[in-house]
CSV table of C-alpha atoms in Angstrom, one decimal:
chain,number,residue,atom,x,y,z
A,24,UNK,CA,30.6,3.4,8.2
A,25,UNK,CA,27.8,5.0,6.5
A,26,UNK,CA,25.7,4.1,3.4
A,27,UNK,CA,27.4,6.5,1.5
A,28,UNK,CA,30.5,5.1,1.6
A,29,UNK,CA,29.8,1.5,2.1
A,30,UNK,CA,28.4,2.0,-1.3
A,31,UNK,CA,31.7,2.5,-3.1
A,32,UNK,CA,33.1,-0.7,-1.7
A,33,UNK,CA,30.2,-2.8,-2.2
A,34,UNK,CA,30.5,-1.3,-6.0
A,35,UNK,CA,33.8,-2.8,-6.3
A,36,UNK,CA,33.8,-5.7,-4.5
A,37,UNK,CA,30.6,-7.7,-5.6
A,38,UNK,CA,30.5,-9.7,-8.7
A,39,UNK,CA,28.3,-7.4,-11.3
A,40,UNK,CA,25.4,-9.5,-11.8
A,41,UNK,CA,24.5,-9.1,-7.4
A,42,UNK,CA,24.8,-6.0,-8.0
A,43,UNK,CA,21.4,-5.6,-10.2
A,44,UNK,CA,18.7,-3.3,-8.6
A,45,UNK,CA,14.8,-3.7,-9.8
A,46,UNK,CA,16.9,-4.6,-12.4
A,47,UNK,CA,19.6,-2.2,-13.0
A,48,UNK,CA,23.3,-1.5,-11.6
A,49,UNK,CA,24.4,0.4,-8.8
A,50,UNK,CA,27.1,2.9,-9.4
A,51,UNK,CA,28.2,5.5,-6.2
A,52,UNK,CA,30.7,8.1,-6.0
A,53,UNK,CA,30.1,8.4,-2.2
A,54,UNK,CA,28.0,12.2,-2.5
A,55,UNK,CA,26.2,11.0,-5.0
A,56,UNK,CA,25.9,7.1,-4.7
A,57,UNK,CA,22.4,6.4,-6.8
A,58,UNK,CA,20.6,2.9,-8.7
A,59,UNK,CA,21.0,3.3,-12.2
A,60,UNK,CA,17.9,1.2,-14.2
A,61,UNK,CA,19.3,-1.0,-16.9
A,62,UNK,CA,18.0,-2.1,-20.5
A,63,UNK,CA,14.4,-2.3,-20.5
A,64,UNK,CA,14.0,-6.3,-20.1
A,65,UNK,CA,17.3,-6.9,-18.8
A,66,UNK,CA,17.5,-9.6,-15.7
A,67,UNK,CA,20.3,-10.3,-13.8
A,68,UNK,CA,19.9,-14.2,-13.4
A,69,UNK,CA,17.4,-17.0,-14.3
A,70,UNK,CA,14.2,-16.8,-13.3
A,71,UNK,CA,12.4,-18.9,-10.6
A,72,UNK,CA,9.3,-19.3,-12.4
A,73,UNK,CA,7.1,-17.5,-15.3
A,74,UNK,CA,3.6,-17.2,-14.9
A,75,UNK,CA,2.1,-15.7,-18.0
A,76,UNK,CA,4.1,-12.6,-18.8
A,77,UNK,CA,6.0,-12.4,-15.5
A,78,UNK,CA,9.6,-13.7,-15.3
A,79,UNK,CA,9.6,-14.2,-11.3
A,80,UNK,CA,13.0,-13.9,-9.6
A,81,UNK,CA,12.2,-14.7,-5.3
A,82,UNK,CA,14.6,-12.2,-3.4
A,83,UNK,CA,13.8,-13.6,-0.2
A,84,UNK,CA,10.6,-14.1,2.9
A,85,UNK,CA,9.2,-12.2,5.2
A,86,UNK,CA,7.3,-12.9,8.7
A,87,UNK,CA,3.5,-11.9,7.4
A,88,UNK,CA,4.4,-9.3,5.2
A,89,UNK,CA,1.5,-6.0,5.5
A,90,UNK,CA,2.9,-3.1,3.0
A,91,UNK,CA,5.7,-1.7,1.0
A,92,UNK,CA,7.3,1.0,-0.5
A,93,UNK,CA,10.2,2.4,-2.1
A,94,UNK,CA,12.0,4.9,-0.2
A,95,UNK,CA,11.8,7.8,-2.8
A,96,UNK,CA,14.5,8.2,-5.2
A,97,UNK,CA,16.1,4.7,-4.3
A,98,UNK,CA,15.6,1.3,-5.5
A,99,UNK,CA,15.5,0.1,-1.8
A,100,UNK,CA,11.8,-1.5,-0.5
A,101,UNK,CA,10.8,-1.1,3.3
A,102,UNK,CA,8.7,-3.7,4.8
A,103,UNK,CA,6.3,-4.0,7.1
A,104,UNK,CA,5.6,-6.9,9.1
A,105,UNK,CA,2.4,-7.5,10.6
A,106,UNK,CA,3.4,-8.3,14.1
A,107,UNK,CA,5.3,-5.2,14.6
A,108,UNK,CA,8.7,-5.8,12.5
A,109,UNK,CA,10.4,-4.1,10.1
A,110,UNK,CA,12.8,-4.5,7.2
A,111,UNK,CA,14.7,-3.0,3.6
A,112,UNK,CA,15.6,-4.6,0.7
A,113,UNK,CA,18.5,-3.1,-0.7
A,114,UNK,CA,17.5,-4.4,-4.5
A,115,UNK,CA,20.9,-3.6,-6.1
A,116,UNK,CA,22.3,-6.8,-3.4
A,117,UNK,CA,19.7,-8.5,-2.5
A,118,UNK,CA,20.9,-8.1,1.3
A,119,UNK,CA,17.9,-7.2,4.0
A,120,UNK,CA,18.7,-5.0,6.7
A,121,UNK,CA,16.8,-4.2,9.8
A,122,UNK,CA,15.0,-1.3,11.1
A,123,UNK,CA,14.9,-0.6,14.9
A,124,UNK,CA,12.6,1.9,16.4
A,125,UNK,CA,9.3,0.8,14.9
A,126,UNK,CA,6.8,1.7,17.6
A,127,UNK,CA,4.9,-1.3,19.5
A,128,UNK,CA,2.0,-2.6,18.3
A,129,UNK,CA,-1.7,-4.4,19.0
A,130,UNK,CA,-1.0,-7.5,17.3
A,131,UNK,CA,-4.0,-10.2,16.3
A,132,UNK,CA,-6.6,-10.8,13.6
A,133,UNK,CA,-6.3,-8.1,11.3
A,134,UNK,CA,-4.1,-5.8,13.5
A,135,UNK,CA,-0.9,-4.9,14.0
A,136,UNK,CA,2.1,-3.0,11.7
A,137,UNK,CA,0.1,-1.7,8.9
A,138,UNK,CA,1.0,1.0,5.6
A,139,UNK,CA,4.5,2.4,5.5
A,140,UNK,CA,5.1,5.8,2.9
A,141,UNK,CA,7.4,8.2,2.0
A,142,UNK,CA,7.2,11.6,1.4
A,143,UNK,CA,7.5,12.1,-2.7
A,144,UNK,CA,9.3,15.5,-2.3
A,145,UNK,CA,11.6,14.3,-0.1
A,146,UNK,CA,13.6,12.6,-2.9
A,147,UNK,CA,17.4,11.2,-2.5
A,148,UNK,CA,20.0,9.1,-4.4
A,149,UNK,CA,20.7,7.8,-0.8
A,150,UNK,CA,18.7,6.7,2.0
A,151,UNK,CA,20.6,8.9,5.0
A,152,UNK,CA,17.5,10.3,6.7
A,153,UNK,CA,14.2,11.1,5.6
A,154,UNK,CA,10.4,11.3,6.8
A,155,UNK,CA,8.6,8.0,7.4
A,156,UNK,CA,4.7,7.5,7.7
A,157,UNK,CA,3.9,4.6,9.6
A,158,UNK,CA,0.2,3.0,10.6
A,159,UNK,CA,-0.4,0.6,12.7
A,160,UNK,CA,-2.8,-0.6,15.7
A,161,UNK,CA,-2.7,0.4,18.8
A,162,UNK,CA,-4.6,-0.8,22.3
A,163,UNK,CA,-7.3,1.3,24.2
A,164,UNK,CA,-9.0,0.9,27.6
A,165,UNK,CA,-10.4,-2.5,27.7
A,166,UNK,CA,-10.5,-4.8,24.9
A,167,UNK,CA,-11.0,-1.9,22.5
A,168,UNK,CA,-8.1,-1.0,19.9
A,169,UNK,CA,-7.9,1.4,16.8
A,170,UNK,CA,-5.6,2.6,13.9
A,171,UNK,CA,-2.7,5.1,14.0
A,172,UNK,CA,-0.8,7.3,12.1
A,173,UNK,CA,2.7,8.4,13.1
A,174,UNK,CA,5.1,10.4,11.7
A,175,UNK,CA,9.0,10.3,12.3
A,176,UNK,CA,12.3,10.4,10.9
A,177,UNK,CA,14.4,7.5,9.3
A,178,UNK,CA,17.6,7.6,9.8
A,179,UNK,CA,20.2,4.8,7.4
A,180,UNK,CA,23.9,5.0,8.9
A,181,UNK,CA,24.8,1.5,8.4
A,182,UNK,CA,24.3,-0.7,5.5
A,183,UNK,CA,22.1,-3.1,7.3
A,184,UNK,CA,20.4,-0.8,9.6
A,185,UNK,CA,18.2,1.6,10.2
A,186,UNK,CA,16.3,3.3,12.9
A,187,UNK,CA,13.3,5.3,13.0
A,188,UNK,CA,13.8,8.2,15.4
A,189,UNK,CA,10.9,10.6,17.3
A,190,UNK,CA,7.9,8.5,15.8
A,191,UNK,CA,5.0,10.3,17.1
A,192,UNK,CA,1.3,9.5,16.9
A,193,UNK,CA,-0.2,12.2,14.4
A,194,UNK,CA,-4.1,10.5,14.0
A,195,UNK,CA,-6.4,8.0,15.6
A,196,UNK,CA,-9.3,6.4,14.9
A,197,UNK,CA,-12.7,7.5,16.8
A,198,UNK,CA,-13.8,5.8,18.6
A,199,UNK,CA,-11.3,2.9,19.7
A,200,UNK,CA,-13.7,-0.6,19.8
A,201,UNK,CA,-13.8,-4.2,20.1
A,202,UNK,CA,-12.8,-6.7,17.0
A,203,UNK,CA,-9.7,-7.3,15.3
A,204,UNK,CA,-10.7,-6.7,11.8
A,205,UNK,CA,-11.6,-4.0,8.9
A,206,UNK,CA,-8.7,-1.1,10.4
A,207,UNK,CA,-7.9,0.1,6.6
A,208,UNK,CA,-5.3,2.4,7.2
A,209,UNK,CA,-4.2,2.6,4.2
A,210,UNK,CA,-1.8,6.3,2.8
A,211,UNK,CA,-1.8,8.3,-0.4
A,212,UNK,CA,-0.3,11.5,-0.6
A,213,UNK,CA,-2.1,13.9,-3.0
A,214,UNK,CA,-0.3,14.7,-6.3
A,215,UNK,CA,1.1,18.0,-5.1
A,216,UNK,CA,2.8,16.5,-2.0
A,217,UNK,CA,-0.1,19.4,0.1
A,218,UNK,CA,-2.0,16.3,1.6
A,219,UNK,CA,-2.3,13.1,3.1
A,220,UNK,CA,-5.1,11.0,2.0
A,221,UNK,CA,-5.9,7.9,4.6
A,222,UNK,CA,-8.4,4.9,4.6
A,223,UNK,CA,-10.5,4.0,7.8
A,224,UNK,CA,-12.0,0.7,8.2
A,225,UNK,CA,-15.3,0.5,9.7
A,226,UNK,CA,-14.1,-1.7,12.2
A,227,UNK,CA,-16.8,-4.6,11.5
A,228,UNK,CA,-19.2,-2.2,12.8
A,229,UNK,CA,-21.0,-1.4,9.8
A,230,UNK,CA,-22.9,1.3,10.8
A,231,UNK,CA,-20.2,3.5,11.9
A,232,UNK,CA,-19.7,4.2,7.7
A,233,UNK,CA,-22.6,6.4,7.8
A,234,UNK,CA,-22.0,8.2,11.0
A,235,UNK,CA,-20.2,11.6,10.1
A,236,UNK,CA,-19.3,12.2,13.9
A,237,UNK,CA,-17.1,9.1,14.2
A,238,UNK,CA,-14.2,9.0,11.6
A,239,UNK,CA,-14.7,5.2,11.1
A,240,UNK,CA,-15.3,3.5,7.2
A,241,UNK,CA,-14.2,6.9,5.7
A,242,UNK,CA,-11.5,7.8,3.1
A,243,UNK,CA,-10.0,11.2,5.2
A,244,UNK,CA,-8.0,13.9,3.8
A,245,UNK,CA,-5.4,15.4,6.3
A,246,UNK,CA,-2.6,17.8,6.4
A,247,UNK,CA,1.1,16.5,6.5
A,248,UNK,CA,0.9,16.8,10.3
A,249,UNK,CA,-2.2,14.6,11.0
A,250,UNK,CA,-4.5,17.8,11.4
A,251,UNK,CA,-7.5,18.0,9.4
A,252,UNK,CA,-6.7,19.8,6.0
A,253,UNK,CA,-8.7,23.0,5.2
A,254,UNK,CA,-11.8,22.6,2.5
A,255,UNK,CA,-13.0,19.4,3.6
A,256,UNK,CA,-16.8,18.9,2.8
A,257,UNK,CA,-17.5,18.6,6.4
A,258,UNK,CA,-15.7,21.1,7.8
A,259,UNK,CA,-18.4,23.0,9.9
A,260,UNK,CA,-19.3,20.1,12.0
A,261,UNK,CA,-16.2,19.8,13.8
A,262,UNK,CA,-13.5,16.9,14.9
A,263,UNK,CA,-13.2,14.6,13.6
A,264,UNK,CA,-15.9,15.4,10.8
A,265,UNK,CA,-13.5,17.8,9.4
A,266,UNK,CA,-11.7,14.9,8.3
A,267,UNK,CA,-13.7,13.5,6.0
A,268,UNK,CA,-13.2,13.5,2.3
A,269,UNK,CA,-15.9,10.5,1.8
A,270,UNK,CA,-17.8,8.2,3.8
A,271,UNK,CA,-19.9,4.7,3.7
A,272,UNK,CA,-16.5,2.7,3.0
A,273,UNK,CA,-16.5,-0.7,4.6
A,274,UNK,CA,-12.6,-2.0,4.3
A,275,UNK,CA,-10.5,-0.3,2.0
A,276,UNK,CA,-7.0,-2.0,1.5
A,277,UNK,CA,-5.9,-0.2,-1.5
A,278,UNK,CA,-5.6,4.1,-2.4
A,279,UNK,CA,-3.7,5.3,-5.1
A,280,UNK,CA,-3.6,8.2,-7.5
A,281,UNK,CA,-4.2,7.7,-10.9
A,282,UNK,CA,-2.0,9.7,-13.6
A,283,UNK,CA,-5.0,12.1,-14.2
A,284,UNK,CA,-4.3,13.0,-10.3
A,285,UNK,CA,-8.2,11.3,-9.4
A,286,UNK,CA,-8.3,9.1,-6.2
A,287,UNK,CA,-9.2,5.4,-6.1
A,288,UNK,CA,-9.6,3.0,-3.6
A,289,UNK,CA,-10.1,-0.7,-3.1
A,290,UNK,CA,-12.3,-2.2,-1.0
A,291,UNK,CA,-13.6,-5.2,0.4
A,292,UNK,CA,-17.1,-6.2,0.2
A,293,UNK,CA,-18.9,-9.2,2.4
A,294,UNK,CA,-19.7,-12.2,0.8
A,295,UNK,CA,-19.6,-10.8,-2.8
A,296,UNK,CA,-19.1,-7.0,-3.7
A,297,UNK,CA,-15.6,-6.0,-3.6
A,298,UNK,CA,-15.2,-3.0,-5.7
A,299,UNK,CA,-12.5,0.0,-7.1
A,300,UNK,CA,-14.1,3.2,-6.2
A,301,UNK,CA,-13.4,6.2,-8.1
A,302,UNK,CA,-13.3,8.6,-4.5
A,303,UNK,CA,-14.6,12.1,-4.9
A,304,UNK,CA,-15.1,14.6,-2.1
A,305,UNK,CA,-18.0,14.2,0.1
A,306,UNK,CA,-19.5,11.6,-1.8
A,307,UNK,CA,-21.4,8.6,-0.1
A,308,UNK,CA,-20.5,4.9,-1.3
A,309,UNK,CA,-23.3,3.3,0.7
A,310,UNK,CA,-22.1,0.8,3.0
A,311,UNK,CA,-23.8,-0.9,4.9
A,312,UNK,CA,-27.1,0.5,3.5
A,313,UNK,CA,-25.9,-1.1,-0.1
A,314,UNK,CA,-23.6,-3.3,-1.4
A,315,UNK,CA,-23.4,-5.9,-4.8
A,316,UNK,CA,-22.4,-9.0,-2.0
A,317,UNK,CA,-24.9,-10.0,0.6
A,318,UNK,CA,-24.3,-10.6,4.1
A,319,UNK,CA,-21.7,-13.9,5.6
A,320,UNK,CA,-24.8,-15.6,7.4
A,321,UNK,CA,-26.9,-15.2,3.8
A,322,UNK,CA,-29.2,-12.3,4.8
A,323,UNK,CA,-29.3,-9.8,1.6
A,324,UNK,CA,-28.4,-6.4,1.4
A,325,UNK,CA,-30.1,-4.4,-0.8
A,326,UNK,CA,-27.9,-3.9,-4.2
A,327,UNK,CA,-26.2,-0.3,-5.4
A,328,UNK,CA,-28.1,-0.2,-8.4
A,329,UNK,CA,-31.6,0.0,-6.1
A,330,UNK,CA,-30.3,3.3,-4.2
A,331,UNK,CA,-28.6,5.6,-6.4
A,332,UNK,CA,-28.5,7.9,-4.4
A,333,UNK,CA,-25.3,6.5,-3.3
A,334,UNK,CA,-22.0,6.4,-5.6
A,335,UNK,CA,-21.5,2.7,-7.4
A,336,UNK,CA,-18.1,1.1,-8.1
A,337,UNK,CA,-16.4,1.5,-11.1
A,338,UNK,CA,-16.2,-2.6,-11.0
A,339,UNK,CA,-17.1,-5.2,-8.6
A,340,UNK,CA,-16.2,-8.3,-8.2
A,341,UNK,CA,-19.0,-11.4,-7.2
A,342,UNK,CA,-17.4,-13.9,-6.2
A,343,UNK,CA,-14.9,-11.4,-4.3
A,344,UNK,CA,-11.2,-11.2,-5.1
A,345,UNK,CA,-10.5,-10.3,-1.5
A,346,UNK,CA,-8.2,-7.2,-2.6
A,347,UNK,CA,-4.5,-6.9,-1.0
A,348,UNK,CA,-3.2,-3.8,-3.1
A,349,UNK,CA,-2.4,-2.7,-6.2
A,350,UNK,CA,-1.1,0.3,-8.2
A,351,UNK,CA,-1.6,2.2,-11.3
A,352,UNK,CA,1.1,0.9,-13.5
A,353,UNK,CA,3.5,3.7,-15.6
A,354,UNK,CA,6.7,1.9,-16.4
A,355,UNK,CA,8.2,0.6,-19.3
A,356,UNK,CA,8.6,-2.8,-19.1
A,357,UNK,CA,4.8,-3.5,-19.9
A,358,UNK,CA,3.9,-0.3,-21.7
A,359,UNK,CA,0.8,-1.8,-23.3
A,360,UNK,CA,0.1,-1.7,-19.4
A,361,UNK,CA,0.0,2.1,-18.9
A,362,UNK,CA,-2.9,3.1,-16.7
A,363,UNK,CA,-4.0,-0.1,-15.9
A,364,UNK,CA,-4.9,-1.0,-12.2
A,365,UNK,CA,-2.8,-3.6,-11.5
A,366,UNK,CA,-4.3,-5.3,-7.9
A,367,UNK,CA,-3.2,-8.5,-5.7
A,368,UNK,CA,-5.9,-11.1,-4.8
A,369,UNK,CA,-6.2,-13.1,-1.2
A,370,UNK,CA,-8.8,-15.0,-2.3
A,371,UNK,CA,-8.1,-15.2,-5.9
A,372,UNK,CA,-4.4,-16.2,-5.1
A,373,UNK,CA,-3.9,-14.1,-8.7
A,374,UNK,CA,-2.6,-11.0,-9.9
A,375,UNK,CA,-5.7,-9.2,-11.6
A,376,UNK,CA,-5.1,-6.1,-14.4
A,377,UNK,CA,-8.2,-4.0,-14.6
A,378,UNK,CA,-8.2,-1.6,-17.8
A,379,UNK,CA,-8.9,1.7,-17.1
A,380,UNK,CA,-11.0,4.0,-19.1
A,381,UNK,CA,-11.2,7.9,-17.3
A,382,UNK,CA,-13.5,6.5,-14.4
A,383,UNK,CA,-14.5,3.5,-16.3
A,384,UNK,CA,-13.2,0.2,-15.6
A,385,UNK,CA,-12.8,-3.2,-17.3
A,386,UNK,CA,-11.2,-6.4,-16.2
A,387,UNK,CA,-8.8,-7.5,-18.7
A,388,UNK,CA,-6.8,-10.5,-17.5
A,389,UNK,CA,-5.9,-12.7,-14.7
A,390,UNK,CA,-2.6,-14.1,-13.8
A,391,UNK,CA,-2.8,-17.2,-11.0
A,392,UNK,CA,-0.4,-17.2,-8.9
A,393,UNK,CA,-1.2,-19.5,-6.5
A,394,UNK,CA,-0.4,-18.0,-3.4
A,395,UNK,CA,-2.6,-15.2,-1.1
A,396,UNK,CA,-1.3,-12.1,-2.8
A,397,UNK,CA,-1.0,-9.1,-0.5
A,398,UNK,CA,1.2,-6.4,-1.6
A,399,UNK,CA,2.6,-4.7,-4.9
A,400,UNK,CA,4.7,-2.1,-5.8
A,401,UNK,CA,6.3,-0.7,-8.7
A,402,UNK,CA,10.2,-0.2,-8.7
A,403,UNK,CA,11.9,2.8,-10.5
A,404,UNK,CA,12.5,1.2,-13.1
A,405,UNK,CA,9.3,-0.4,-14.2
A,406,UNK,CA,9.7,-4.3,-12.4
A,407,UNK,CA,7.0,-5.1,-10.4
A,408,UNK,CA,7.5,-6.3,-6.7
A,409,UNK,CA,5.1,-8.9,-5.2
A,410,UNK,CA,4.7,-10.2,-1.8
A,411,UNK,CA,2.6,-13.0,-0.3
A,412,UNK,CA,0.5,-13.4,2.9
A,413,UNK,CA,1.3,-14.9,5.8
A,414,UNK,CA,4.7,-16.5,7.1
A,415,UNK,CA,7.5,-16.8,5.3
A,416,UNK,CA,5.7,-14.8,2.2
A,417,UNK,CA,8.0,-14.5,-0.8
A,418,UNK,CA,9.3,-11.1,-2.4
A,419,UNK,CA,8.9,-11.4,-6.0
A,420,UNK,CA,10.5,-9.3,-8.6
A,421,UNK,CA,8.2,-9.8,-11.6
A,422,UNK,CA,10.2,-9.0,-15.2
A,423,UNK,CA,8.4,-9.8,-18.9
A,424,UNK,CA,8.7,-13.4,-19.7
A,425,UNK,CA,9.7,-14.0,-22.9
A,426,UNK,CA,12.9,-11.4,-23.3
């Protein structure tokens, strides 16, 4: 049986209030089976817990939970699990389903299943099949590993199932090395759906973030096909410096767009400056020449503000939030929200909302969670999805309190 029809029976044979997406209702007609959002503020049960102005609703844990994302068009969430799992959330049920096919992984410290995307013009009412970005870490000779990008297609026949088919390795990081820490490999596809936009760690290296023949502790812009996209800054110097957009990044664990269509990552720092960098093409943010933290045995590193030569944050953060993700928020539920970043903190164990001003950015409020916070996503229909670190991390659907 396949989604499309499974849909129709599942519409009239679940109690209404299961069958609330992000917060809405599901309605199919087999063709043309879609989520439909609800009331703005509507929920479809009590909530777990409110923190501040969340109503928190837990739909259910995952094994060290990495990154998510919303399957364009839908309201279901893919999964990624760090030791090389992966699963959906079909949001108007609750029920999690299964994906087969993901490819095998280097699992340990930081490593293993990483980012998960979607192409944005590849938008459908139903899941059937679909491009799928995957990242993850794969071994080299030795004791030497580095970050991937693949590309395949995901194909949904059964309501609890689905498979990713022809996943092919499209990028790698240069060189593979030792360590298990600072991959990145994080996606963002560029507003016009031309380009693919991709974080490399510098592997714990340091140094690597200021070597343009090595495409390590850069932010890289790439063609839909993991070739290097035409226009780059460092174009004339061949592969893989025809990859780079920007360079002298140390760990970047968030990139997003803003609504203005200007890039942004966030990145870790050492002990003390973590930051949200505004990204521009071919610019140089420093690392590990500068940085606002100093280094974990004590020794200082000289701050941004002595150098700048080198492009500065748009905010840091001393003592460090140890950054998960975050997004640009653009829904309705919070609309006194629009534009702000919105970001997950590790070692803050709190959601953090950063007002944003053109480049300009402001930390407005904090929202302690208690937990490691790793990932967030936006849903359709303006909810916010939350998922902790580590074993048996919770997926939170986050609603306004108070309505």
């Amino acid at each position: 049986m396949t989604i499309r029809s499974l849909s129709i029976s599942l519409a009239l044979s679940l109690p209404a209030a299961l069958i609330s997406s992000c917060g809405g209702t599901t309605s199919g007609d087999g063709a043309t089976s879609q989520s439909t959002p609800p009331p703005v503020g509507s929920t479809s049960q009590a909530p777990d817990e409110t923190i501040g102005p969340f109503a928190i609703t837990d739909m259910g844990t995952f094994d060290e939970p990495w990154a998510a994302a919303f399957a364009p068009g839908t309201y279901t969430l893919f999964v990624t699990e760090k030791a090389g799992t992966m699963k959906f959330v079909d949001t108007a049920t609750g029920r999690i389903g299964t994906v087969s096919g993901v490819p095998k992984v280097d699992y340990g410290g930081q490593g293993g299943l990483g980012d998960v995307a979607f192409l944005p013009s590849e938008s459908s009412a139903t899941l059937d099949r679909r491009t799928i970005y995957l990242t993850w870490v794969e071994a080299g000779d030795g004791d030497t590993r580095g970050a991937v990008l693949g590309r395949g297609e995901l194909v949904c026949e059964q309501a609890d199932a689905c498979a990713i088919r022809g996943m092919n390795v499209i990028w790698r990081q240069e060189p593979k090395v030792t360590g298990r820490g600072h991959f990145s490999h994080r996606i963002a596809f560029s507003p016009d759906g031309k380009y693919l936009f991709l974080s490399s760690g510098e592997r714990q290296k340091g140094s690597p973030a200021q070597d343009l023949s090595v495409n390590l502790g850069k932010v890289l812009r790439l063609n839909l096909d993991g070739s290097a996209a035409a226009g780059n800054p460092f174009a004339d110097r061949g592969s893989p410096s025809d990859q780079i957009w920007s360079y002298g990044h140390r760990n970047l664990l968030g990139l997003h767009f803003d609504s203005a269509g200007r890039l942004w990552d966030l990145e870790h720092g050492p002990k003390g400056g973590d930051e949200l960098n505004h990204v521009v093409r071919g610019e140089n943010y420093g690392w590990p020449i500068v940085s606002d933290g100093v280094n974990y045995d004590g020794s200082p590193i000289p701050d941004h503000s002595t150098r700048p030569e080198f492009k500065a944050a748009a905010i840091g953060w001393t003592p460090v939030i140890a950054p998960g993700d975050f997004v640009f928020y653009d829904g309705k539920l919070w609309p006194e929200w629009t534009g702000d970043a919105i970001i997950t903190g590790l070692a803050t164990e709190a959601i953090i909302r950063v007002k944003m001003d053109g480049t300009s950015a402001t930390e407005a409020a904090r929202y302690k969670f208690g937990h490691r916070l790793r990932e967030i996503e936006e849903c359709p229909d303006g909810a916010l999805w939350l998922l902790e670190d580590g074993d048996g991390g919770r997926l939170r659907k986050l609603t306004p309190s108070g309505r």
